[in-house]
PDB file of C-alpha atoms and ligand atoms in Angstrom:
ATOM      1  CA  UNK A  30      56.263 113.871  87.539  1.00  0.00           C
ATOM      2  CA  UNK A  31      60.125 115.188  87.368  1.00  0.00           C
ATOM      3  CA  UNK A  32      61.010 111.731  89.238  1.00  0.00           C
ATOM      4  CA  UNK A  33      58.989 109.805  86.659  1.00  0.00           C
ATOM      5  CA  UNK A  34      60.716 111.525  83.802  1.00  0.00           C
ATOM      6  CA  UNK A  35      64.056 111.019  85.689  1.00  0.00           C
ATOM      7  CA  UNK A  36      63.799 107.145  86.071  1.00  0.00           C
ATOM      8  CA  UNK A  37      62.548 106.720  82.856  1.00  0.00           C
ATOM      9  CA  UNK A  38      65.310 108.448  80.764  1.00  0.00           C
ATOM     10  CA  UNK A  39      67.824 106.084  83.151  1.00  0.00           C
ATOM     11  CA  UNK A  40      66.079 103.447  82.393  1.00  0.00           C
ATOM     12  CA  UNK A  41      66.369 104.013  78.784  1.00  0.00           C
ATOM     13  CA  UNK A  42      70.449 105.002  78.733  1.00  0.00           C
ATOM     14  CA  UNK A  43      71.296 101.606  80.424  1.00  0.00           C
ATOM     15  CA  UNK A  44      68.709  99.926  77.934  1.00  0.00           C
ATOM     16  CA  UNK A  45      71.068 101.214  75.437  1.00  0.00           C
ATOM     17  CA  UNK A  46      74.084 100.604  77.249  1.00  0.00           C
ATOM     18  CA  UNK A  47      73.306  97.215  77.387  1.00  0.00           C
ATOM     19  CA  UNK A  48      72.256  97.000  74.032  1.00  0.00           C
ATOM     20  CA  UNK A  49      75.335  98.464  72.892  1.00  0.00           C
ATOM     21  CA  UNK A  50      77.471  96.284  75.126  1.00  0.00           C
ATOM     22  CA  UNK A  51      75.926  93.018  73.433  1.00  0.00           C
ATOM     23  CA  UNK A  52      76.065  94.548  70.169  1.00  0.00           C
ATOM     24  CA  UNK A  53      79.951  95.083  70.835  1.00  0.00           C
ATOM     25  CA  UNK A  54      79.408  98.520  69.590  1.00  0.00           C
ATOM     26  CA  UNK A  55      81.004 100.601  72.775  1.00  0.00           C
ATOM     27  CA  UNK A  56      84.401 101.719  72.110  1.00  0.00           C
ATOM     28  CA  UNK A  57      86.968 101.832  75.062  1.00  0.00           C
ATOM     29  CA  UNK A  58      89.694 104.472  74.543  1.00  0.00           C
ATOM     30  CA  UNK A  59      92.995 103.695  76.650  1.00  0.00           C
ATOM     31  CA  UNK A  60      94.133 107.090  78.299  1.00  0.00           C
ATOM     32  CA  UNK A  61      95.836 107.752  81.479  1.00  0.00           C
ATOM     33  CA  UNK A  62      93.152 108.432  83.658  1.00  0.00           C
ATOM     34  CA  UNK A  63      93.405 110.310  87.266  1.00  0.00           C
ATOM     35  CA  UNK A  64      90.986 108.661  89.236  1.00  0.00           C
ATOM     36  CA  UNK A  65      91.049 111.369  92.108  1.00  0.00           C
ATOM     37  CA  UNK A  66      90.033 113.500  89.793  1.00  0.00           C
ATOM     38  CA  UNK A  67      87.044 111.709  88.170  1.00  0.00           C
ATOM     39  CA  UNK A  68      86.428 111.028  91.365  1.00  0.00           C
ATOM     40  CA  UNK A  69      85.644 114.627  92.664  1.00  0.00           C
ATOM     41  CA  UNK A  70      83.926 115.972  89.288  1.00  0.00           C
ATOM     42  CA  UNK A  71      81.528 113.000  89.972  1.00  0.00           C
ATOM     43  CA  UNK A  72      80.658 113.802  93.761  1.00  0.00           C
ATOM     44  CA  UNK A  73      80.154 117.639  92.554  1.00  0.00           C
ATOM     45  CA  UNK A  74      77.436 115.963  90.403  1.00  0.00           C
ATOM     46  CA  UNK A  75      76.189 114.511  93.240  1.00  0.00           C
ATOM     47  CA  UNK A  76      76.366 116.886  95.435  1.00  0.00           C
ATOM     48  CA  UNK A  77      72.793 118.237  96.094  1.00  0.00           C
ATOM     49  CA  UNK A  78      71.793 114.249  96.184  1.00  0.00           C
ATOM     50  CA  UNK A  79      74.329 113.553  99.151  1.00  0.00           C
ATOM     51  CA  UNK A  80      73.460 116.603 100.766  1.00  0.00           C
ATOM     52  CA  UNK A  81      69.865 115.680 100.722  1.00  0.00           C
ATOM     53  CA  UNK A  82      70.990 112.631 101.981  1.00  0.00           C
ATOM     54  CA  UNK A  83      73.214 114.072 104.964  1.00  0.00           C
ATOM     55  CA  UNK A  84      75.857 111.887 103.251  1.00  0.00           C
ATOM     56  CA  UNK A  85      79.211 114.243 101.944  1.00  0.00           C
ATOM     57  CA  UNK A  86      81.552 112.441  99.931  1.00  0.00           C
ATOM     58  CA  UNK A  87      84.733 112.201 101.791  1.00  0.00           C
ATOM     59  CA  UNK A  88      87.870 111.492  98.566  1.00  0.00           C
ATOM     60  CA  UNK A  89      91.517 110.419  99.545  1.00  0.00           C
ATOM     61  CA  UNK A  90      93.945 110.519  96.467  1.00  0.00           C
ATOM     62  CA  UNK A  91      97.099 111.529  98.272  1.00  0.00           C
ATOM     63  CA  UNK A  92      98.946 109.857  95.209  1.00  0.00           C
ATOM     64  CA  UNK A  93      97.182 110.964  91.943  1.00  0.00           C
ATOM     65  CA  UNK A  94      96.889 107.202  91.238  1.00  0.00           C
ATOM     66  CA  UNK A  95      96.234 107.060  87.264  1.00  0.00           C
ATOM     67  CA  UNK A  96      95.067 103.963  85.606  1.00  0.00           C
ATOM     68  CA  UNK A  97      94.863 103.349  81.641  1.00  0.00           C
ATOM     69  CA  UNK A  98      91.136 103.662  80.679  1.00  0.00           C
ATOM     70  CA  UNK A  99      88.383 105.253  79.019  1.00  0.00           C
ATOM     71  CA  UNK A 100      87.713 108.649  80.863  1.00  0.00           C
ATOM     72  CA  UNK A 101      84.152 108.268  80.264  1.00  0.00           C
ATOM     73  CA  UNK A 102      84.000 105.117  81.120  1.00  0.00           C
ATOM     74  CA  UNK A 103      85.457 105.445  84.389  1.00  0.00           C
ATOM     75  CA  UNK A 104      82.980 108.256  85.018  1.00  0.00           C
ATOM     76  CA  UNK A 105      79.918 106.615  84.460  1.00  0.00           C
ATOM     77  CA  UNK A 106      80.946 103.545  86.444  1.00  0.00           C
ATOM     78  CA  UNK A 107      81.776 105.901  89.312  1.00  0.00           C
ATOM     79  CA  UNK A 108      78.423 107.556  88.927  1.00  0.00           C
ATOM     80  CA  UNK A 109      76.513 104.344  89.263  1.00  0.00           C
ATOM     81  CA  UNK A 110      78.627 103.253  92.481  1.00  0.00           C
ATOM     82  CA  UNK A 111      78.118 106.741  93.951  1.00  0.00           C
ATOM     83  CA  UNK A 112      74.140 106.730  92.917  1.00  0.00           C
ATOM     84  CA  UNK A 113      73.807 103.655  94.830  1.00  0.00           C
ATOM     85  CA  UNK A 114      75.591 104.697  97.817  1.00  0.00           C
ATOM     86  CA  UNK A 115      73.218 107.044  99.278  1.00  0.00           C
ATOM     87  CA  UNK A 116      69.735 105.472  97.614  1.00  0.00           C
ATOM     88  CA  UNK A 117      70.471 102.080  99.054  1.00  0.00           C
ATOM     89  CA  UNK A 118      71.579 103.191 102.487  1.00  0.00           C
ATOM     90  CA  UNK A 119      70.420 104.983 105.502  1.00  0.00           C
ATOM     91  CA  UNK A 120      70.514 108.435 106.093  1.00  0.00           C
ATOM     92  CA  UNK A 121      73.322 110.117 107.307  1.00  0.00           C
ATOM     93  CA  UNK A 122      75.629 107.495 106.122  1.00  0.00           C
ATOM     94  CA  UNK A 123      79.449 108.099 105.053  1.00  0.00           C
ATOM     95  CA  UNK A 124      80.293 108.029 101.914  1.00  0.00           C
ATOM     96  CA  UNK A 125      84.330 107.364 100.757  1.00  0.00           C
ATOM     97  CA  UNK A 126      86.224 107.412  97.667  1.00  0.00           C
ATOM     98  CA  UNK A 127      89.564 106.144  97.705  1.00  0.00           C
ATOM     99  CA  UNK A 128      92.361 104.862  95.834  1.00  0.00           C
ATOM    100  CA  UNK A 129      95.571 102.619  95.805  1.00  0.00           C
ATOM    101  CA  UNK A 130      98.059 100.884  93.563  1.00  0.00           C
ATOM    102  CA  UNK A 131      99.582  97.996  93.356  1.00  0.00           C
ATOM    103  CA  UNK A 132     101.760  96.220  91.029  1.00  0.00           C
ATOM    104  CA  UNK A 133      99.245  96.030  88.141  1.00  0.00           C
ATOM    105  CA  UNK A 134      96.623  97.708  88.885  1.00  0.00           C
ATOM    106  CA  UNK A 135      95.128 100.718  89.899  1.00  0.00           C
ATOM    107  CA  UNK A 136      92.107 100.940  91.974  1.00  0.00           C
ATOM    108  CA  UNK A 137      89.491 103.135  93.169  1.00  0.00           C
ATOM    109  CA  UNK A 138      87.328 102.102  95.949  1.00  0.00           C
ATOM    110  CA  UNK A 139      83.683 103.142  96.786  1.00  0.00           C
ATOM    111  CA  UNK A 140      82.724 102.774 100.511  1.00  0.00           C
ATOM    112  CA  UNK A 141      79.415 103.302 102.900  1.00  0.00           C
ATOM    113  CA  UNK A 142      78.890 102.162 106.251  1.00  0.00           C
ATOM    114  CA  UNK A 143      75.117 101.998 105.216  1.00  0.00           C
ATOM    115  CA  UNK A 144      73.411  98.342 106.407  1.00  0.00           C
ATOM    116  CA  UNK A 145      75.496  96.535 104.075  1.00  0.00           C
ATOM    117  CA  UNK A 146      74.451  94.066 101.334  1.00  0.00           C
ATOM    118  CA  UNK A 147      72.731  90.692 102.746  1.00  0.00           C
ATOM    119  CA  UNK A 148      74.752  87.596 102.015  1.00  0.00           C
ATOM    120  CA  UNK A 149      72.267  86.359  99.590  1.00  0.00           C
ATOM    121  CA  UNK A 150      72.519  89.540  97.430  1.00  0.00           C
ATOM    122  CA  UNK A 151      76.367  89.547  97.405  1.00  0.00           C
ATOM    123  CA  UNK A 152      76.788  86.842  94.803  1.00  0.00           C
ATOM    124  CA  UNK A 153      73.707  88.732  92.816  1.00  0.00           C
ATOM    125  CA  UNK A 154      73.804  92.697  92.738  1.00  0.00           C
ATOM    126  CA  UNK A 155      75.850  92.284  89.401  1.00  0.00           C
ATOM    127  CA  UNK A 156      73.204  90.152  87.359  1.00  0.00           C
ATOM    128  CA  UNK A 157      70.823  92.336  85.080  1.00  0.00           C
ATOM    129  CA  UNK A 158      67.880  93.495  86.342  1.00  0.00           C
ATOM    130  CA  UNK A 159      68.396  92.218  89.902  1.00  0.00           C
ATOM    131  CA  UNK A 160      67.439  94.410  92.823  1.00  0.00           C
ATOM    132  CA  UNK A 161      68.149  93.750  96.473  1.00  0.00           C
ATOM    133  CA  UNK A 162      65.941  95.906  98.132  1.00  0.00           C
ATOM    134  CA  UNK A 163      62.836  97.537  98.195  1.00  0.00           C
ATOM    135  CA  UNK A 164      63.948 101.032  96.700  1.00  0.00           C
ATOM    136  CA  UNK A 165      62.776 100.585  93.006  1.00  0.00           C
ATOM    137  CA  UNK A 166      65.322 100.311  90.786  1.00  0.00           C
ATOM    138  CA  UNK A 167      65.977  98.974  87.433  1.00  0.00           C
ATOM    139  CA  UNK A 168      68.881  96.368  88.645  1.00  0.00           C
ATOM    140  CA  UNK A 169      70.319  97.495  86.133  1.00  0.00           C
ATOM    141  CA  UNK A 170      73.433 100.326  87.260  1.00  0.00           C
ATOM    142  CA  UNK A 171      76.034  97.534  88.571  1.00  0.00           C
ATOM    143  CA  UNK A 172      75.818  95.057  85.783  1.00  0.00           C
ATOM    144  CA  UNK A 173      76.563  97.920  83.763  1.00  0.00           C
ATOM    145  CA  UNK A 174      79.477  99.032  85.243  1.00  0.00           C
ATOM    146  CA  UNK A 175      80.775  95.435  86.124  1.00  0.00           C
ATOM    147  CA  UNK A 176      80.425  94.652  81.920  1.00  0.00           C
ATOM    148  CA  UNK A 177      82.341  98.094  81.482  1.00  0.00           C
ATOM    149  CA  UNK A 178      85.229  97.568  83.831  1.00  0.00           C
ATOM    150  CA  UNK A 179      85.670  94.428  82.190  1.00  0.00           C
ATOM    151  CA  UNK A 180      86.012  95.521  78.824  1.00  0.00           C
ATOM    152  CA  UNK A 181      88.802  97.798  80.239  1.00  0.00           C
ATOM    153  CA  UNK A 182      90.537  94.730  81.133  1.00  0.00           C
ATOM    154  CA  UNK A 183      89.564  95.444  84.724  1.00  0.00           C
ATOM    155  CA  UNK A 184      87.428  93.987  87.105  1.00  0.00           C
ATOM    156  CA  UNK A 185      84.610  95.055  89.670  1.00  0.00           C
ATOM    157  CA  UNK A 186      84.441  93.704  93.119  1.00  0.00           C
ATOM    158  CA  UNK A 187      82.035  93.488  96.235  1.00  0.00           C
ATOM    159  CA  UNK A 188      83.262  93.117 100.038  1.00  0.00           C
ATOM    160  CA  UNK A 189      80.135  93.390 102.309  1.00  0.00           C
ATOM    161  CA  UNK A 190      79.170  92.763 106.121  1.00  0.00           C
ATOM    162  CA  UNK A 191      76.705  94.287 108.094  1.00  0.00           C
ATOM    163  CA  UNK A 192      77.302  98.131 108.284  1.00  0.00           C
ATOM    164  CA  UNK A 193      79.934  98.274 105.749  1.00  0.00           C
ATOM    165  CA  UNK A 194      79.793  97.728 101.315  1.00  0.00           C
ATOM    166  CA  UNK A 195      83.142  98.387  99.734  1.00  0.00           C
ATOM    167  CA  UNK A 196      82.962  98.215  95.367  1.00  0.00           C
ATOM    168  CA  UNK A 197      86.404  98.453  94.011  1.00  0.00           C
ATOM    169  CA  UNK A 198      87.009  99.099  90.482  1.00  0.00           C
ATOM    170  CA  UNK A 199      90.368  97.590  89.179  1.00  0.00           C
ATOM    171  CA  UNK A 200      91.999  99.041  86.055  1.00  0.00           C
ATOM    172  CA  UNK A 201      94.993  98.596  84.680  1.00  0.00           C
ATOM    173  CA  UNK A 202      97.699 100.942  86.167  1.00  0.00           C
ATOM    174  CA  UNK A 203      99.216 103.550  83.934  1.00  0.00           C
ATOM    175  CA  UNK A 204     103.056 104.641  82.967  1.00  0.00           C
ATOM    176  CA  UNK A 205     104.146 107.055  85.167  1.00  0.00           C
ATOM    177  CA  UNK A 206     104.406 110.534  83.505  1.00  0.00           C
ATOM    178  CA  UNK A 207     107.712 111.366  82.213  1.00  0.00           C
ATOM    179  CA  UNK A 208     108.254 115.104  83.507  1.00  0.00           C
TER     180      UNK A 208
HETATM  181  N1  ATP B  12      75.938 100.710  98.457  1.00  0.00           N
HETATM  182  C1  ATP B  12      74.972  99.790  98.558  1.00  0.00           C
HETATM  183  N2  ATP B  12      74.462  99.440  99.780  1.00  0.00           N
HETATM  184  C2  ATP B  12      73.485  98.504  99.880  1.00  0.00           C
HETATM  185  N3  ATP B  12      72.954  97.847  98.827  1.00  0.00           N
HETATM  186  C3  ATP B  12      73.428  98.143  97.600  1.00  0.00           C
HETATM  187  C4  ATP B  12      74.457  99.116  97.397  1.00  0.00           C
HETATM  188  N4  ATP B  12      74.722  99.178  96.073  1.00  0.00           N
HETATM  189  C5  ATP B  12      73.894  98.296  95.478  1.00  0.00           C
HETATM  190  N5  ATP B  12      73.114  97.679  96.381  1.00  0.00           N
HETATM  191  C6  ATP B  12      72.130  96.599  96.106  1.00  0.00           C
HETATM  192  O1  ATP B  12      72.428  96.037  94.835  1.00  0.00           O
HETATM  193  C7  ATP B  12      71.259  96.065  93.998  1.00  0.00           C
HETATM  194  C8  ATP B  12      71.683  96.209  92.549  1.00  0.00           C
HETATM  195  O2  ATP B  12      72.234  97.520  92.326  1.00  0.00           O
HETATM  196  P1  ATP B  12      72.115  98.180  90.893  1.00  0.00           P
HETATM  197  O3  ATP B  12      72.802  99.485  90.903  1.00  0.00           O
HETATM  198  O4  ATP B  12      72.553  97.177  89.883  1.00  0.00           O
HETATM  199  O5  ATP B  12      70.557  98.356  90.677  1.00  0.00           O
HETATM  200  P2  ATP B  12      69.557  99.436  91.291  1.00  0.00           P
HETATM  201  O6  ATP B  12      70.321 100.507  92.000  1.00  0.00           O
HETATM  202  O7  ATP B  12      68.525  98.695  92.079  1.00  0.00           O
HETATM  203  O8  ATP B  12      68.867 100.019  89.986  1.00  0.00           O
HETATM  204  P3  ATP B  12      69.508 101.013  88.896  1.00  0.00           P
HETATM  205  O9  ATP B  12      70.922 101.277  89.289  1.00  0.00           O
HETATM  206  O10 ATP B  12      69.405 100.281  87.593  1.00  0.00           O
HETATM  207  O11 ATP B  12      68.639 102.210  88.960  1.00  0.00           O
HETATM  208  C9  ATP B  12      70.417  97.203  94.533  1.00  0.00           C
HETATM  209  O12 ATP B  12      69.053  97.021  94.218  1.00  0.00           O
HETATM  210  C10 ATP B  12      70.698  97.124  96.045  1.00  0.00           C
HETATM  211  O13 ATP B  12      69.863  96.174  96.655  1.00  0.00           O
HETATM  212 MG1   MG B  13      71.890 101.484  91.071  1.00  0.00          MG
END
């Protein structure tokens, strides 16, 4: 019953994600974000779920890399890429969070070494409602977050193979902090 209730009040947020995303009606503030630190509030809020899952969250920020985004934003793509990392893999698979910069952008990359994403999924898992497996779903968490990266002038990329599914969310990089 607590499931039910669970996947039916996700369903309904991305409903009216989406809805608001067509509508145009989801406003993107511009801050300097630290993704390390979204980063480890989110896997706190998964915690019990990857523990369940014999799957701990390992984060590497050595640099504090900080892009220019919406904080919220950032979050709730994060918590769709780390939702799907232990429900659509194996358990006892490793979960990473890392990030890097470069030139323009600042990224933050979500890794498993679950069974990876089949080759005719890769070019799919970002459409609406499309699900890859048989763990039921909505299809609805990564064309979400792909729509929302973009309207941060960022992007959101797949690199699969067999026993390894790498998402990397690109945002543009902030100013360094003047001290
Ligand atoms: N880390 C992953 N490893 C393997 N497959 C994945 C992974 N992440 C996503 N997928 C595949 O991509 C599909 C689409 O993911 P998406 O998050 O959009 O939807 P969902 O998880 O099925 O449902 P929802 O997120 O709406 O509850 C999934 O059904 C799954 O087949
Ligand atoms: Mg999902």
């Amino acid at each position: 019953m607590r499931e039910q209730v669970a996947r039916l009040t996700k369903l309904t947020v991305e409903l009216l994600d989406l809805s608001k995303l067509d509508a145009d009606a989801i406003q993107i503030r511009r801050e300097r974000v630290v993704l390390g630190e979204v980063a480890t509030r989110i896997a706190e809020e998964f915690g019990p779920a990857t523990e369940r899952h014999r799957s701990p969250i390992d984060i590497s920020d050595p640099d504090g890399v900080a892009a220019r985004a919406d904080p919220e934003r950032v979050a709730q793509i994060m918590r769709i890429l780390i939702d799907n990392a232990p429900t659509h893999t194996p358990e006892g698979t490793a979960i990473s969070v890392g990030t890097r910069i470069e030139e323009e952008f600042a990224g933050l990359v979500v890794t498993d070494d679950g069974s990876g994403i089949e080759a005719r999924s890769r070019g799919r898992v970002f459409e609406r409602f499309y699900t890859g497996d048989e763990v039921s779903g909505s299809g609805l968490g990564l064309a979400i977050a792909r729509e929302l990266s973009l309207r941060m002038d960022g992007s959101l990329g797949l690199r699969s193979r067999w026993g390894h599914t790498q998402f990397e969310l690109r945002l543009p990089v902030a100013a360094r902090a003047t001290v």
